[in-house]
Coordinates of N, CA and C and ligand atoms in Angstrom, one line a residue:
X1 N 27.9 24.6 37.3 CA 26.7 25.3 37.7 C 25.8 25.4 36.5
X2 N 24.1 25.0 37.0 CA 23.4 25.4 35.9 C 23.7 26.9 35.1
X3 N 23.5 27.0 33.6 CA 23.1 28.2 33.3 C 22.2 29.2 33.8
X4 N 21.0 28.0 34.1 CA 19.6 28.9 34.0 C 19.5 29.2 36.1
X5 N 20.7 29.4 36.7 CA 20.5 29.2 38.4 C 20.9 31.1 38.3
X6 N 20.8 32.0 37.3 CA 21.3 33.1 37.6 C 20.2 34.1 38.5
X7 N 20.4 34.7 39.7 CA 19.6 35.4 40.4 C 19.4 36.6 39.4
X8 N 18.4 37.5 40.2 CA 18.0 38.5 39.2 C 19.5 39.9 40.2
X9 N 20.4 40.2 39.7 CA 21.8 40.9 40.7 C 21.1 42.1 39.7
X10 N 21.4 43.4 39.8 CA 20.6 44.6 39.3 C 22.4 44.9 38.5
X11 N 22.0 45.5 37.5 CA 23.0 45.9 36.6 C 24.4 46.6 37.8
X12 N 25.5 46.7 37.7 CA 26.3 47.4 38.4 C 26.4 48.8 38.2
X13 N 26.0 48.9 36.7 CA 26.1 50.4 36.2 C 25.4 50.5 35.0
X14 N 24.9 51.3 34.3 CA 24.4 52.2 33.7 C 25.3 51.2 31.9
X15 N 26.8 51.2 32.1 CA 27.6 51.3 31.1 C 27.6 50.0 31.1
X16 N 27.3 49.1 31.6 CA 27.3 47.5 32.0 C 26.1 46.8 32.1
X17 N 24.9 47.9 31.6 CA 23.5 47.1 31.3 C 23.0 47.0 30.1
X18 N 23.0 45.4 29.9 CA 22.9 44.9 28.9 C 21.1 45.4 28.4
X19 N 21.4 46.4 27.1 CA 20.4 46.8 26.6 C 19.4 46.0 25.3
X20 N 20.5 45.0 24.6 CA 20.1 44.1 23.1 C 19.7 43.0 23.8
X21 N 18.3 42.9 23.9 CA 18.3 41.4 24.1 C 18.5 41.2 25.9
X22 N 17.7 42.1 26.9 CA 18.5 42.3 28.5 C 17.7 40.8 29.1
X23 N 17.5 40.3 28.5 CA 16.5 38.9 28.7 C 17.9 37.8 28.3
X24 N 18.6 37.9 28.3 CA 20.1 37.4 27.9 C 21.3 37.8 29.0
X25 N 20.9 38.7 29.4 CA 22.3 39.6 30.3 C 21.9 39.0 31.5
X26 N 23.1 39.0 32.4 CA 22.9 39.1 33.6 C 24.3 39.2 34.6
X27 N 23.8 39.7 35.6 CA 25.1 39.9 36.4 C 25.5 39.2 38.2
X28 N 24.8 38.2 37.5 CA 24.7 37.5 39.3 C 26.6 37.0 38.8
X29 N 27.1 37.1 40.3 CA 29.0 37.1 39.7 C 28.6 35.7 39.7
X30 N 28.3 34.5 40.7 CA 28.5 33.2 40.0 C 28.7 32.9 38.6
X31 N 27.8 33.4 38.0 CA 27.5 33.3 36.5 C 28.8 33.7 35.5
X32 N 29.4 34.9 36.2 CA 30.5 35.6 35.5 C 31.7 34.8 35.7
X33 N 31.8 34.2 37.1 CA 33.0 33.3 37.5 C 32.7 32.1 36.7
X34 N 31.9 31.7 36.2 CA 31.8 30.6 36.1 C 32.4 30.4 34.1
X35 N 31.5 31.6 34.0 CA 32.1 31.8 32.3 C 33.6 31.7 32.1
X36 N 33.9 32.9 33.1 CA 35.6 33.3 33.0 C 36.2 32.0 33.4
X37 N 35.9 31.3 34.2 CA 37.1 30.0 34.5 C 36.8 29.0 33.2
X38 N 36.0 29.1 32.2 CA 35.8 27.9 31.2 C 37.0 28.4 30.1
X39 N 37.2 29.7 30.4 CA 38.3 30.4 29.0 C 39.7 30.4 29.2
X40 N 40.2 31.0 28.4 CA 41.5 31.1 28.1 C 41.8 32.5 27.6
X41 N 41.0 33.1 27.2 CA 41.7 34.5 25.9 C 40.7 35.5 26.2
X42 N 41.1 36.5 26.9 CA 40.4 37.6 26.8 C 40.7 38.8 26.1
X43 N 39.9 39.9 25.3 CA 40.1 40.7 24.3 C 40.0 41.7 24.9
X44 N 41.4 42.2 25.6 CA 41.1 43.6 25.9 C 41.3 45.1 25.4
X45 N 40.6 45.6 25.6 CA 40.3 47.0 24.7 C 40.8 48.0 25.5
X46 N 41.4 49.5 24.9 CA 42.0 50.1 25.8 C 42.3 51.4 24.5
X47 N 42.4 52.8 25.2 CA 42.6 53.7 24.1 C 43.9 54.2 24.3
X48 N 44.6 54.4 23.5 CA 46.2 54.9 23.0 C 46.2 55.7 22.1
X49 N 46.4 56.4 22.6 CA 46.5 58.3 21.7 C 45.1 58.7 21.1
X50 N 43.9 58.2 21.5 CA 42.5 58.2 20.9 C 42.3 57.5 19.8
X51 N 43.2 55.9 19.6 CA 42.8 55.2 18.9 C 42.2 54.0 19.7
X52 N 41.4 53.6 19.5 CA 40.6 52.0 19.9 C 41.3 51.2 19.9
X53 N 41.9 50.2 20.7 CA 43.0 49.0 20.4 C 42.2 47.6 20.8
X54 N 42.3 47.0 20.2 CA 41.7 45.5 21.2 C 42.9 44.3 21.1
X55 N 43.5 43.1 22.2 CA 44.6 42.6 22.2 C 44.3 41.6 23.1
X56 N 44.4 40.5 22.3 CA 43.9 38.8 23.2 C 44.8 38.7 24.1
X57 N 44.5 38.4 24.9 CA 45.5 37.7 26.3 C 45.3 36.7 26.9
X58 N 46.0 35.7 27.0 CA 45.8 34.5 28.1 C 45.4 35.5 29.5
X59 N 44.5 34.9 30.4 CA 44.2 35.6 31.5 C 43.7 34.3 32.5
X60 N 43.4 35.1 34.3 CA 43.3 34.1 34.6 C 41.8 34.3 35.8
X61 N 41.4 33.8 36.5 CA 40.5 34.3 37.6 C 40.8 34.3 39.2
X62 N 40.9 35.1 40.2 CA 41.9 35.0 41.2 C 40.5 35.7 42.0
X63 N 39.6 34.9 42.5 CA 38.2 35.4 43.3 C 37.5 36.1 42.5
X64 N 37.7 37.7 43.1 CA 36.7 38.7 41.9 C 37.6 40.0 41.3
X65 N 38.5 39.3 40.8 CA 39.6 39.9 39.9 C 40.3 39.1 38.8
X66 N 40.0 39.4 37.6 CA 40.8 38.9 36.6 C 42.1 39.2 36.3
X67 N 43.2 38.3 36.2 CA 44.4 38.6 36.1 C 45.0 39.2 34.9
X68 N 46.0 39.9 34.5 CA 47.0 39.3 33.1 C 48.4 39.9 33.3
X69 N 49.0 39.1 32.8 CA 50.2 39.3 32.9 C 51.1 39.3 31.5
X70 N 52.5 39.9 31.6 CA 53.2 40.4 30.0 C 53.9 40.8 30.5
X71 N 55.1 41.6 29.4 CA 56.4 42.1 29.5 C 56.2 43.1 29.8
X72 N 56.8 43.5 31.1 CA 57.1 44.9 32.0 C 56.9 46.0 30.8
X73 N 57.8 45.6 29.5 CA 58.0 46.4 28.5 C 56.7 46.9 27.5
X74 N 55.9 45.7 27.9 CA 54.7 45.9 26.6 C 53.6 46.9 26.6
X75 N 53.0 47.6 25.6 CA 52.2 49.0 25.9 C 51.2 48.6 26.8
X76 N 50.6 47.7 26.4 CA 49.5 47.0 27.0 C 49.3 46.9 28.6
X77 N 50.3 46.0 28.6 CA 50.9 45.9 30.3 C 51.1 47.6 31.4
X78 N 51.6 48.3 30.5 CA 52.5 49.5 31.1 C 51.1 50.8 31.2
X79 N 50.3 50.2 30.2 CA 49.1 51.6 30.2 C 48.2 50.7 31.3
X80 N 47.9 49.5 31.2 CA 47.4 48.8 32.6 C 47.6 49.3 33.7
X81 N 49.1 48.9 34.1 CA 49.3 49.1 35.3 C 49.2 50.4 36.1
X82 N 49.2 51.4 34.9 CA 49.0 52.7 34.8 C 47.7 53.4 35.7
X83 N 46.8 52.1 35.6 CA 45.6 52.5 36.1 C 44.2 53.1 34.9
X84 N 44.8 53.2 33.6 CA 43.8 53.4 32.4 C 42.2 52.8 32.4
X85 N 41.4 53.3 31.9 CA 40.2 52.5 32.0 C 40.4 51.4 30.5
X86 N 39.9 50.0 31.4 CA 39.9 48.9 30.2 C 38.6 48.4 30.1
X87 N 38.9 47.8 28.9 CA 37.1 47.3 28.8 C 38.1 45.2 28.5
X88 N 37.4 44.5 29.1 CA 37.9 43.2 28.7 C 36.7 42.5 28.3
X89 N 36.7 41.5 27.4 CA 35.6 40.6 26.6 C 35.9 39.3 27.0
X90 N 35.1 38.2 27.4 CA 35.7 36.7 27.6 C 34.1 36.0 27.0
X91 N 34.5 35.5 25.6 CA 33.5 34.3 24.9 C 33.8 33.1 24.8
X92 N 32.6 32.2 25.0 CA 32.7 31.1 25.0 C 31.5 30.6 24.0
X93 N 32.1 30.2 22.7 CA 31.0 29.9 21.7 C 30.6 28.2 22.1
X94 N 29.7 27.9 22.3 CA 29.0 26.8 22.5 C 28.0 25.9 21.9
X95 N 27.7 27.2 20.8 CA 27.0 26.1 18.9 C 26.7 27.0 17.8
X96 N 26.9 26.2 17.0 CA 25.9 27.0 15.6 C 25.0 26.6 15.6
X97 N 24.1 27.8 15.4 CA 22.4 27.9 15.4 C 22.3 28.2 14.1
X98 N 21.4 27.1 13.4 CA 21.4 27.3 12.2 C 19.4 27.4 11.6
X99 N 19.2 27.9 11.1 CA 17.8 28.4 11.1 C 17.5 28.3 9.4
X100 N 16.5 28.4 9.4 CA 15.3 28.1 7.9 C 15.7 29.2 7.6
X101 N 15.7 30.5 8.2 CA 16.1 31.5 7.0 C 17.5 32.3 7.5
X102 N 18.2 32.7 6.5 CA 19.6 33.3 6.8 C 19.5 34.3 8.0
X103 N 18.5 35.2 8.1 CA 18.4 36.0 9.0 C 18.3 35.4 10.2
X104 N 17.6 34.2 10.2 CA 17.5 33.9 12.3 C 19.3 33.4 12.2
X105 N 19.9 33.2 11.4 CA 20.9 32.3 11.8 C 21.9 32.7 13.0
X106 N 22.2 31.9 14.4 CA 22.8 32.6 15.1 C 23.5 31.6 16.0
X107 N 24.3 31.9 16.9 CA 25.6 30.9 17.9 C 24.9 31.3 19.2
X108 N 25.8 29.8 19.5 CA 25.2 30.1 21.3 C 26.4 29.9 21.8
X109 N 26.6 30.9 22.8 CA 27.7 31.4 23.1 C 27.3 32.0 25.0
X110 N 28.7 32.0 25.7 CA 28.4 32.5 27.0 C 29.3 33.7 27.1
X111 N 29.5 35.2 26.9 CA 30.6 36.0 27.5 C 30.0 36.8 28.5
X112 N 31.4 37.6 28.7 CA 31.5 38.5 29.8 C 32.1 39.5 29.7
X113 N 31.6 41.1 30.0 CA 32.1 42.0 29.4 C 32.7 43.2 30.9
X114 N 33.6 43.6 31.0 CA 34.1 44.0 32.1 C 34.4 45.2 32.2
X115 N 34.3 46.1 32.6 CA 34.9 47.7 32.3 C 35.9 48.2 33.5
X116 N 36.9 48.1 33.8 CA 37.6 48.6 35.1 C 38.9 49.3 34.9
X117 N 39.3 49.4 35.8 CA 41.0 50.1 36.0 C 41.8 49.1 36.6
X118 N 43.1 48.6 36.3 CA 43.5 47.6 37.3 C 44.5 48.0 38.0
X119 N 44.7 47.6 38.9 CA 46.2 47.5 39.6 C 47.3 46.9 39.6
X120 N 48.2 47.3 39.6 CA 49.6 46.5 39.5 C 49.8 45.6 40.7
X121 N 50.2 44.4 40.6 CA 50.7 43.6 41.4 C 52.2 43.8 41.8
X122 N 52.5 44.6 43.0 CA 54.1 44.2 42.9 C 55.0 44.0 43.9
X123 N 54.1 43.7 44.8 CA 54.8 42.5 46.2 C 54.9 41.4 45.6
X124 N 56.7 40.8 45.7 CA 57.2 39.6 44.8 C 56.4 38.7 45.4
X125 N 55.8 38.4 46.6 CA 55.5 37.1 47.0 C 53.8 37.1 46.1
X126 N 53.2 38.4 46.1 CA 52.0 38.0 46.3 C 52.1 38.0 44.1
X127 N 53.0 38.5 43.6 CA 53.2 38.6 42.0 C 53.5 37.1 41.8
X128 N 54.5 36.7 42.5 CA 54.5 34.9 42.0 C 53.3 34.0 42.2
X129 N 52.5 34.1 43.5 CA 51.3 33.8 43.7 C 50.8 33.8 42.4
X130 N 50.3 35.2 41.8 CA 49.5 35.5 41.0 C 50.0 34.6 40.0
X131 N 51.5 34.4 39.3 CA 51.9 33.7 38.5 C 51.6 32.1 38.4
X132 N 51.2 31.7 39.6 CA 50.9 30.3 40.0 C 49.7 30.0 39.2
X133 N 48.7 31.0 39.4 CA 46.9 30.8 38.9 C 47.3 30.9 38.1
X134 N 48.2 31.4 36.7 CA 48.1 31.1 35.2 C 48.5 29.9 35.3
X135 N 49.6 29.4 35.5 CA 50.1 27.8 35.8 C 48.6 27.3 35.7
X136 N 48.4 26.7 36.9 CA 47.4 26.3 37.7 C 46.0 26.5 36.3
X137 N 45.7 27.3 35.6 CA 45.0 27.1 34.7 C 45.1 26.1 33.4
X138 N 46.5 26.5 33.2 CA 47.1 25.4 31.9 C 46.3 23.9 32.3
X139 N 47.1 23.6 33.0 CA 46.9 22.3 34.2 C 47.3 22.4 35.1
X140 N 45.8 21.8 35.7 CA 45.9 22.2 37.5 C 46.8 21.0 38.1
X141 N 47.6 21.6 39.2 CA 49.0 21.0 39.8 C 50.0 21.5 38.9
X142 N 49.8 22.2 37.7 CA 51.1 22.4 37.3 C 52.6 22.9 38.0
X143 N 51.5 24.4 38.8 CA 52.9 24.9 39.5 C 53.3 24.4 40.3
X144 N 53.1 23.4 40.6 CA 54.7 22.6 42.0 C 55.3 21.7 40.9
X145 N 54.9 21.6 39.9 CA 55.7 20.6 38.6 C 57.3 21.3 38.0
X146 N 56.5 22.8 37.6 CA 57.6 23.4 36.8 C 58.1 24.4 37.5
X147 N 59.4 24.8 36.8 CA 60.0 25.9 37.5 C 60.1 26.5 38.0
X148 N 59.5 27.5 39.1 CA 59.2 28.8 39.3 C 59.6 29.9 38.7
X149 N 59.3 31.2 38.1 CA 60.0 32.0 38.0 C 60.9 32.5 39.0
X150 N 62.3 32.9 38.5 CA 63.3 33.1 39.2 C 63.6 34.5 39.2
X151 N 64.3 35.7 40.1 CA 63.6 36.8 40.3 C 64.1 37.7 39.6
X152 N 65.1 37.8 38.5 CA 65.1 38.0 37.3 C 63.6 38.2 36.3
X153 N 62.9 36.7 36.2 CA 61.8 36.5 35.4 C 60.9 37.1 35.8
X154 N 60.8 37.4 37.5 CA 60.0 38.2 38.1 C 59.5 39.8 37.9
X155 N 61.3 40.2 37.8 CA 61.1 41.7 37.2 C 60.7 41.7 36.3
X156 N 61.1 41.0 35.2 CA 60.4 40.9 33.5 C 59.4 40.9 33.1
X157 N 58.4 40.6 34.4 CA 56.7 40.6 33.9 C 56.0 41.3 35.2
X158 N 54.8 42.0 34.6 CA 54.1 42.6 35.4 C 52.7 42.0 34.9
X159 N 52.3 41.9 36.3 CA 51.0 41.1 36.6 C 50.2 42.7 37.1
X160 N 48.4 42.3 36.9 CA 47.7 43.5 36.6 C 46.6 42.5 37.4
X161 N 45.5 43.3 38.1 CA 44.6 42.8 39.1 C 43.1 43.9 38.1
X162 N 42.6 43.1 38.0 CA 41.3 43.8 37.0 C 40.1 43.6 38.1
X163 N 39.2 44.2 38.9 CA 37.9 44.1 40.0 C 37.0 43.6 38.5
X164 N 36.0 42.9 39.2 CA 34.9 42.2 38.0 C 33.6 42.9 38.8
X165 N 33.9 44.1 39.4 CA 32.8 45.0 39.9 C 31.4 45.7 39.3
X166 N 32.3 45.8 37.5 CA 31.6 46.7 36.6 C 31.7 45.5 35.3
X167 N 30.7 44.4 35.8 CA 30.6 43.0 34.8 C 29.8 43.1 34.2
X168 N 28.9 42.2 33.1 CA 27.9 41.9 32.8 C 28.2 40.6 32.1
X169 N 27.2 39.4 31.9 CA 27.2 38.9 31.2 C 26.0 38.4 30.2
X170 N 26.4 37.5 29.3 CA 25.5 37.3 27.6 C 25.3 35.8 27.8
X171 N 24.5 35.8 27.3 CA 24.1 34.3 26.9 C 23.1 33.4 26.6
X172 N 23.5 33.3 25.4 CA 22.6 32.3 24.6 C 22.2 31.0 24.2
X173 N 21.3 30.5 24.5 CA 21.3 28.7 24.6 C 19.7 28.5 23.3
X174 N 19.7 27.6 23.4 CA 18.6 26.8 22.4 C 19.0 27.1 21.0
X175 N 17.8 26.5 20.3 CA 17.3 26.6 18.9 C 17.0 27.7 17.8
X176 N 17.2 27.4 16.6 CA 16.9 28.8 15.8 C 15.5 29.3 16.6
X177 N 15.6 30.5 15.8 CA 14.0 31.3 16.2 C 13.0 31.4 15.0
X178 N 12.7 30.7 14.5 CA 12.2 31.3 12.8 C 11.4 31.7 13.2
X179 N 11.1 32.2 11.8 CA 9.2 33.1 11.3 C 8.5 31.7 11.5
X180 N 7.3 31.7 11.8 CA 6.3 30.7 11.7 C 6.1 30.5 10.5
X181 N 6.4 31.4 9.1 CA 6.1 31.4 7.8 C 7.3 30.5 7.9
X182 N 8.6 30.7 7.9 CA 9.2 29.8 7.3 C 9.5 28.4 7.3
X183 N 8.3 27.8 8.8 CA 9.0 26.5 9.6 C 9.2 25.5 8.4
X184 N 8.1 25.7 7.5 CA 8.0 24.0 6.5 C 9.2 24.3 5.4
X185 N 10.2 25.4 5.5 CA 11.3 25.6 4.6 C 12.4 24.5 4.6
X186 N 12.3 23.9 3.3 CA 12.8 22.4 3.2 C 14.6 22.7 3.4
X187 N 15.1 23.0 4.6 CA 16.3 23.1 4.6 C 16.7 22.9 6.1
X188 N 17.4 22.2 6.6 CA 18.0 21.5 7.9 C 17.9 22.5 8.9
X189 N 17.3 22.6 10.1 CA 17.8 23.8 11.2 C 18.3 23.1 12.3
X190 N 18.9 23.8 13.2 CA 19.2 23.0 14.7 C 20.3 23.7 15.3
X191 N 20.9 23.1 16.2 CA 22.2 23.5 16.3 C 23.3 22.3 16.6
X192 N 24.7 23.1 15.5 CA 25.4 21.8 15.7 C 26.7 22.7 17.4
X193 N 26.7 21.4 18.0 CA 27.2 22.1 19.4 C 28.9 22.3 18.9
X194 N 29.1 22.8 19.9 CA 31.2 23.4 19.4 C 31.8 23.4 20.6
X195 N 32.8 22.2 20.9 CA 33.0 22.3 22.0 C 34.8 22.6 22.4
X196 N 35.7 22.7 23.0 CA 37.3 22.8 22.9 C 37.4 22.0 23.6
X197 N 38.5 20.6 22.8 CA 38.6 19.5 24.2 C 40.0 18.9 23.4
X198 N 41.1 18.6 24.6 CA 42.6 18.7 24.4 C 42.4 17.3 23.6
X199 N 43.7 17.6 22.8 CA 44.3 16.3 22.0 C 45.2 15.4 22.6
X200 N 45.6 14.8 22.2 CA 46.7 13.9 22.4 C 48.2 14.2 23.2
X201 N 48.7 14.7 23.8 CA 49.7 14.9 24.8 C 51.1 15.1 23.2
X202 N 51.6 15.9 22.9 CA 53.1 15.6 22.0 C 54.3 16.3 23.1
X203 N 55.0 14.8 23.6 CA 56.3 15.2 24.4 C 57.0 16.5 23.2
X204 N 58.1 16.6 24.1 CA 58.8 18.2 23.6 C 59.8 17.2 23.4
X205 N 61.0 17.2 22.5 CA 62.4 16.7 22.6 C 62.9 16.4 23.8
X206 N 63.2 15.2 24.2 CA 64.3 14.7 25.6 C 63.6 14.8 26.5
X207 N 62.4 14.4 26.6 CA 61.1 14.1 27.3 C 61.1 12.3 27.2
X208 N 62.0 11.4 28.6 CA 61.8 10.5 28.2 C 60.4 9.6 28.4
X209 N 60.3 8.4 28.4 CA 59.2 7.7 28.5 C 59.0 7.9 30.4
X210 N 59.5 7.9 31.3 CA 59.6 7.7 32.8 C 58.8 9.1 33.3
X211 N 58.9 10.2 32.2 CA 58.4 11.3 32.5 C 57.0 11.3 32.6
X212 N 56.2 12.0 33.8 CA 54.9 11.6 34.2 C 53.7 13.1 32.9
X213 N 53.4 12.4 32.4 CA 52.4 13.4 31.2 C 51.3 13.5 32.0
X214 N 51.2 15.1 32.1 CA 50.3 15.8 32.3 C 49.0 15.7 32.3
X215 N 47.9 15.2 33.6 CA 46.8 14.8 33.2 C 45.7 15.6 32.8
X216 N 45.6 15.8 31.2 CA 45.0 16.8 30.6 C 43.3 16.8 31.1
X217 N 43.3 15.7 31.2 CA 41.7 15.4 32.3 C 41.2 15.8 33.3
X218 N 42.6 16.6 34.3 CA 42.4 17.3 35.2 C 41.9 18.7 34.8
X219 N 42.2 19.4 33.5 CA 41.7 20.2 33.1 C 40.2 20.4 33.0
X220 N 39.9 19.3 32.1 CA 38.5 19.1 31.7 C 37.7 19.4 33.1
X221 N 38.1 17.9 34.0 CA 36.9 18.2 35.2 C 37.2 19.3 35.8
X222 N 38.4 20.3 35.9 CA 38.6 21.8 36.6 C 37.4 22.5 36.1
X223 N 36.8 22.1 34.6 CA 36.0 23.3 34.0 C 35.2 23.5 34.3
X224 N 34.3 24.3 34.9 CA 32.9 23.9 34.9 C 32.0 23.8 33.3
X225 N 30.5 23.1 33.8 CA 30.1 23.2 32.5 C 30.0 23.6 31.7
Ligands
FAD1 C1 30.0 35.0 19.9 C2 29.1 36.1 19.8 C3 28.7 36.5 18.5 C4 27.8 37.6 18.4 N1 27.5 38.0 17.1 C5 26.8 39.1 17.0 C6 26.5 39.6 15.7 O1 26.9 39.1 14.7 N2 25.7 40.7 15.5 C7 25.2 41.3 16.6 O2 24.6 42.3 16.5 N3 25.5 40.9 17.9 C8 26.3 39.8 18.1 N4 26.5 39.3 19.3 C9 25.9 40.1 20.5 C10 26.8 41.2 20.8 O3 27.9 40.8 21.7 C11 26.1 42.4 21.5 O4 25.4 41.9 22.7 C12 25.0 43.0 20.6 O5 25.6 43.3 19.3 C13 24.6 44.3 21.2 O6 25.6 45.3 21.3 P1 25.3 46.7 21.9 O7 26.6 47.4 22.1 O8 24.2 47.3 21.1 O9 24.7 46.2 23.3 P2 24.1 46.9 24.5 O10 23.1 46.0 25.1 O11 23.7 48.3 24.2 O12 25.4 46.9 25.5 C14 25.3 47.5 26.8 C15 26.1 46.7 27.7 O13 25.7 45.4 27.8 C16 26.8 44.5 28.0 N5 26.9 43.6 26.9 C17 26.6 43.7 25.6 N6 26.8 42.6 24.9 C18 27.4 41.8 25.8 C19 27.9 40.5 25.6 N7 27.9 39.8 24.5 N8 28.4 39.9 26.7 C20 28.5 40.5 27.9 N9 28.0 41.7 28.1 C21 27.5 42.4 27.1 C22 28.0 45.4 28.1 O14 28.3 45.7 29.5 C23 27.6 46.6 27.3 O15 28.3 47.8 27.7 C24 27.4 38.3 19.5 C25 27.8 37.9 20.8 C26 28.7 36.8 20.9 C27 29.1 36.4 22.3

């Protein structure tokens, strides 16, 4: 989907309107699904004993709910399912912007900023489900490939349902911005682009040649733009 196809959707809330720059924000959800399926790692923030925490997670998109999943045991996981208010971040840096003077210098980047409470997943059929869409992100067709979790592995992780109700998103595209003073400044501007794109396949030990390698290309075209 184009970047620039965002309707004008009115902020969701007050705490979710993008004030820096609101010529950047926007909250039509295409825009927000679209960011969230290009990533991998979201930084979610959460308070524990009145300290500020933030803690990357693989995560995944499941309609208009972001998933994550961890050890039944982990704080993260356990004050989630709890129902706690989170705040989750999802960026996608997409260039250095490099400008005539230090101050315009800046990245173009697409995120998404989320504020919610989530829910625990914990009907086994619909928790394995959920477990499938992380698969299914790695590389799509994975999960009829590999193992399933077995219901042991099942109790050991708890999967969390995050609403993308109270979203916003950022996003920055083009060229530096200079001063008009500085344009004839004898020093390179532009932007160099930054993209994530998979390497080379390395079998794991006792992976013979007959074994079918994962078509990492299925990823790519999964992405959107
Ligand atoms: C890769 C990257 C690098 C950045 N580097 C810098 C930097 O070095 N310095 C700097 O000042 N800013 C930077 N920004 C922009 C930064 O994310 C904030 O938008 C900006 O600092 C304003 O913060 P604020 O809390 O004053 O925003 P406000 O506009 O007051 O925030 C209000 C609401 O807008 C929404 N919002 C704000 N920022 C974002 C966002 N990025 N994505 C989605 N929703 C958002 C949230 O819902 C937030 O609660 C960067 C952004 C990205 C993605």
């Amino acid at each position: 989907m184009s970047k620039s196809t965002a309707t004008a959707a009115p902020p969701p809330s007050e705490l979710a309107r993008v004030r820096r720059v609101p010529r950047r924000g926007t909250y039509d959800r295409e825009v927000i699904h679209a960011i969230l399926d290009d990533g991998l790692v979201a930084h979610v923030g959460f308070s524990d004993g009145g300290r500020a925490i933030v803690i990357p997670m693989f995560y995944a998109r499941a309609g208009d709910e972001v998933l994550l999943h961890g050890s039944s045991a982990s704080r993260l996981m356990t004050l989630a399912a709890s129902g706690a208010p989170l705040c989750i971040a999802v960026t996608a840096i997409d260039g250095l912007v490099l400008a005539r003077s230090a101050f315009h210098h800046s990245m173009n980047y697409r995120s998404v900023v989320v504020f919610a409470a989530a829910r625990e997943i914990v009907d086994p059929a619909a928790k394995a489900a959920a477990l499938d869409v992380f698969v299914e992100r790695l590389v799509p067709g994975r999960a009829d490939e590999a193992r399933r979790a077995n219901a042991q592995e099942l109790r050991a992780t708890r999967v969390v349902a995050i609403p993308l109700a109270e979203a916003s998103a950022k996003i920055r595209t083009g060229g530096p911005i200079d001063d008009a003073e500085d344009l004839a400044w004898p020093c390179w501007a532009g932007v160099i682009p930054l993209t994530l794109v998979a390497g080379t396949p390395a079998p794991d030990a006792g992976i013979g040649p007959d074994v079918r390698i994962p078509d990492t290309r299925r990823r790519a075209a999964a992405r959107p733009g």
